[in-house]
Steps between C-alpha positions, in 0.01 A plus 500: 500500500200680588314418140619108524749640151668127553270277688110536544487172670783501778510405855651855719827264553512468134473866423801505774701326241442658172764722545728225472367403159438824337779687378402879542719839550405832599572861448524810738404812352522822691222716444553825711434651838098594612476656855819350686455157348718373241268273246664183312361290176592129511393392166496099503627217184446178477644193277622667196245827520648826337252723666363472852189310682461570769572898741522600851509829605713561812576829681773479751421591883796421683853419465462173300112490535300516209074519482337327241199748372426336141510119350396421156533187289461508120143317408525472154699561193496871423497654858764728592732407788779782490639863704260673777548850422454837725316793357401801579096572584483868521775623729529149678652198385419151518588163404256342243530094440226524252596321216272341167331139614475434117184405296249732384357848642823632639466343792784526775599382846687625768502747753601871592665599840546852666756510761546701805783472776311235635446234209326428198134588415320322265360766285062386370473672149250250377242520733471900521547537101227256466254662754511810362507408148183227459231732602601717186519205249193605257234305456564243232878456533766342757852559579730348297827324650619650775619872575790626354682789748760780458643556867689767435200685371284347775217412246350141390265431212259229449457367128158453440312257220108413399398242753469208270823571347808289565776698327613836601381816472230760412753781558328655804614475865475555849799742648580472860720759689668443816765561756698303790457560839713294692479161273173576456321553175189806519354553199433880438302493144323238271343618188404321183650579194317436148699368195572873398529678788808690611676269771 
């Protein structure tokens, strides 16, 4: 219980023990096959819950050996526990945890992975969207949110809204292009587009 979900003030030994008190089950959802690994969902419910709490991500490296790659535990109401999914980023694939963290903005958590026949790579689209992004951000206005990406397509867009505005959006944008080499994101064009440009 990573995020103390049952019991901010207890000893380790009585964190030993909740399991004993809380009734929880779990649920094993295959999600498919990324280099030689196979990758597993197991979704977690506790008490009474109808939808899950807490996820691990697991991807299997030996007979009955599993890795753990990805924990998350639900922080409030309107988060989104559920499937990992594997898409496709150009002509690679990879498995994508990313999933809505509720609240305003569209914000998400979560992480992307690239795999190769050695193991997972955890795949940074944040920091290389935002670098090349921010230094095109006009004068006057700020990114809105957070980037919203089309793998398949290999493109990402950044909303963008008047700085001392709090709501979304003045219809222009900054459009990021990109490619994967090796679990790696390179960004290969960044351009601002006004409200009526052609995207």
């Amino acid at each position: 219980d990573d995020a103390n979900d049952f019991c901010i003030s207890c000893t380790p030994v009585e964190k030993g023990t909740l399991h004993l008190k809380i009734k929880a089950r779990t649920e094993l959802l295959p999600i498919g096959v990324l280099g030689r690994f196979e990758l597993f969902d197991v979704l977690y419910y506790f008490e009474e819950d109808d939808t899950p709490r807490w996820k691990f991500v697991l991807v299997k490296t030996g007979p009955d050996e599993y890795r753990e790659i990805f924990h998350v535990q639900q922080t409030q109401s309107d988060q989104y526990i559920g499937p990992s999914s594997l898409m496709n980023a150009g002509e690679e694939q990879i498995l994508s945890t990313r999933a809505s963290a509720g609240g305003n903005k569209g914000i998400e958590y979560g992480d992307y992975f690239w795999f190769d026949e050695s193991g997972p790579v955890m795949v940074d689209v944040d920091g290389p969207i935002l670098r090349a992004g921010k230094p095109l951000v006009p004068q006057g206005k700020k990114i809105y949110g957070v980037w919203k990406a089309d793998f398949p397509g290999l493109t990402a867009s950044l909303a963008l809204t008047d700085e001392n505005e709090v709501h979304c959006c003045t219809g222009d944008s900054i459009v990021i292009k990109f490619k994967l080499e090796r679990g790696r994101l390179v960004v290969t064009e960044a351009r601002y587009v006004g409200p009526s440009s052609p995207r």
